């Protein structure tokens, strides 16, 4: 039935009635999610718990009479917030982008005339005309169809187009692959299924990432230490007879000195470096904290089509009564290599290939220099197969047009066309063989091909004698089987290795797909996700109880077919309720709520929708599962790097705090080796660049050879290393340099400590010793297992530059008189320099002994 024939009979709504309904129902648009103002997003980057710690630190610095420090700390917070805000602005709101799925114009019948109206003006009861390529703008009920195929993948996850019949419903957001139809609008705007998904997406607030929780914990630990130190020193100052006001200011200064001011930008820049490295490996990070979160992933829920497979179907083998043919070719290209057994079967092969092609509408087309599928990928593969078999498809179609067509029906699972005096039929083998005459070997061939995980279709024919058949059942009877065609969607070459890497890394993987259970199970076995006896679950059979659902799916190699948007959302919630850090992949509108609910949402960059990409934390630019594994590797490395520079910071804090502890324990008899401003120069000046360089350490080769790290950033091992080994050694040698400087100047134990130039030089020696300790500490912190000299310097050239810059800053702090005077120090004596130099080998020696004794687990 043509479009003209369809529109002459029905009248549709009148224009007046359509206007009345539009006023009553409102425009056919999705609910707009209220935007969060940019200024609020910017402020949020500066008032999280970690940042608040530093705001308090800066404020206390002003109270303690150190406005320069307060200003420096505030600048660090603002610059860090601006940097993080700029990164996070790449994210947008998924629900808003759902509006982009609606077309601008729709063809409708009003007042008995075919017209085009804006999609926003559709109302319930409107008569809509659909043709190939149209995007569906509202929820519809089909009235009449002709060879209709609909891509519903954005809503259902089903990779194969559906062929709905009259009376079925279509939903906004899908589009017509082929054919034409007439339908009536049954729901618009906020009442569509697409709007329901938008509401799900908007209602999902992403949970705090593991890194955010850990940084909050680190902030609390540092705050507790700073408060405890401040209270303790205030009490000691009072006991020593210091006036309360002076004692308070001194205690505040020490508390401020304890806080590692360089930690906040170091964390942010380390995440940014990880994001850059992921981008180089085709993984685009949309939220900085997702870098580390992916590294802590314990469960990956992945799509099948395009992620584990190439999403390029191709015919690989054909069985015919006269023989077998294997086909080798590249994607949808029309050329390939055919091997016939016996050779005489090449003639019947062309007839089979042409019949399959004539029963198809999809085709392979050349675009931008490569052959791709237009329409159903399976039918495009049949088109490529026919051309490889030597059939001139274009000439055949033009010279012998079809006389009748009976579209595919999901209930009978067949389709047929009448060309000349022949009926050509293709369909599912179990729906075809019973309609064909006996054909020895067909059942065995079907069993063999299906056992290999191939998708098999049967092709048959019969002669037409007399009048044309008027029904599909009349056409598709008394058939002669031409053969069986086996197709595959080849796995990505790296899929099996990537899955094996996940198992080594202790990450469980599940396949979540809208495909048929048999297809999902076959692909899962082919890529090595499951074994031959593993069960495939079906979405509608999953238990409603969340605890039971989590228990059922919480194993490696799970396959769930026919999932709905609600299923994926429940699965993410159930697995996370069992303590998993879930990474969920997706490419369609239906995936957006689950992507937001999961700890890490991973969207497809090539084949995915804007909705999925905007709801995700990570976008795969190549849609490849192995890229997820590469990103996990970088994420784990980022976690280890954060531990590296935390160890580095805390180790140096011990050396910086030690002079105050000795002063307090001596009751003020032992002078302060360094002052608060010197500590701040160490934290903000010499400490930061090596920290950043440690944050750029490349992933170790064995980072995926153990389960995900479930520990804290700061744990007993880190405390022991920083506060029990490296820190005390660095503190001891730096204080020794202080004492040796006095001894070299003629002082002896029991004498009063000299002031003036001697005191300034001794303080400079302590400052120098701590910097040399920082240098050694940076190299020691590159690994918790390997010795410093075992790690090639070329693996992290940034560290070399950072150390050189640190030494230049040391020279500036010592030898530029205004800076030295501000800090309360002067260049050390030769003896003081030599004593300070001992800090580096002492730290490295302590690190070596500690590693030999503990044989720490492989964290780096």
XYZ file of N, CA, C and O in Angstrom, residues 16-27 120-123:
64
model
N -8.719 22.055 14.272
C -9.279 22.656 15.482
C -9.153 21.708 16.666
O -8.790 22.115 17.781
N -9.440 20.406 16.433
C -9.338 19.430 17.516
C -7.890 19.269 17.964
O -7.594 19.139 19.157
N -6.962 19.274 16.980
C -5.546 19.148 17.334
C -5.097 20.326 18.185
O -4.354 20.155 19.167
N -5.563 21.526 17.855
C -5.197 22.708 18.640
C -5.767 22.616 20.054
O -5.114 22.997 21.035
N -7.004 22.124 20.158
C -7.617 21.995 21.485
C -6.847 21.007 22.345
O -6.561 21.254 23.529
N -6.466 19.870 21.749
C -5.729 18.865 22.520
C -4.327 19.363 22.888
O -3.827 19.047 23.962
N -3.707 20.117 21.983
C -2.373 20.639 22.287
C -2.431 21.577 23.491
O -1.555 21.551 24.364
N -3.496 22.410 23.542
C -3.647 23.322 24.678
C -3.885 22.549 25.968
O -3.413 22.939 27.046
N -4.616 21.437 25.866
C -4.943 20.656 27.065
C -3.766 19.775 27.520
O -3.513 19.645 28.724
N -3.056 19.182 26.560
C -1.999 18.226 26.905
C -0.629 18.862 27.063
O 0.245 18.326 27.748
N -0.426 19.985 26.396
C 0.887 20.592 26.413
C 1.744 20.076 25.263
O 1.390 19.115 24.581
N 2.872 20.708 25.025
C 3.723 20.319 23.899
C 4.332 18.943 24.078
O 4.520 18.457 25.205
N 6.860 18.910 18.345
C 6.320 19.414 19.603
C 4.807 19.569 19.563
O 4.159 19.661 20.599
N 4.193 19.601 18.334
C 2.751 19.845 18.211
C 1.948 18.561 18.045
O 0.729 18.621 17.831
N 2.604 17.395 18.142
C 1.851 16.143 18.089
C 0.944 16.034 19.309
O 1.326 16.425 20.427
N -0.246 15.463 19.094
C -1.196 15.249 20.194
C -1.737 13.829 20.094
O -1.633 13.178 19.049
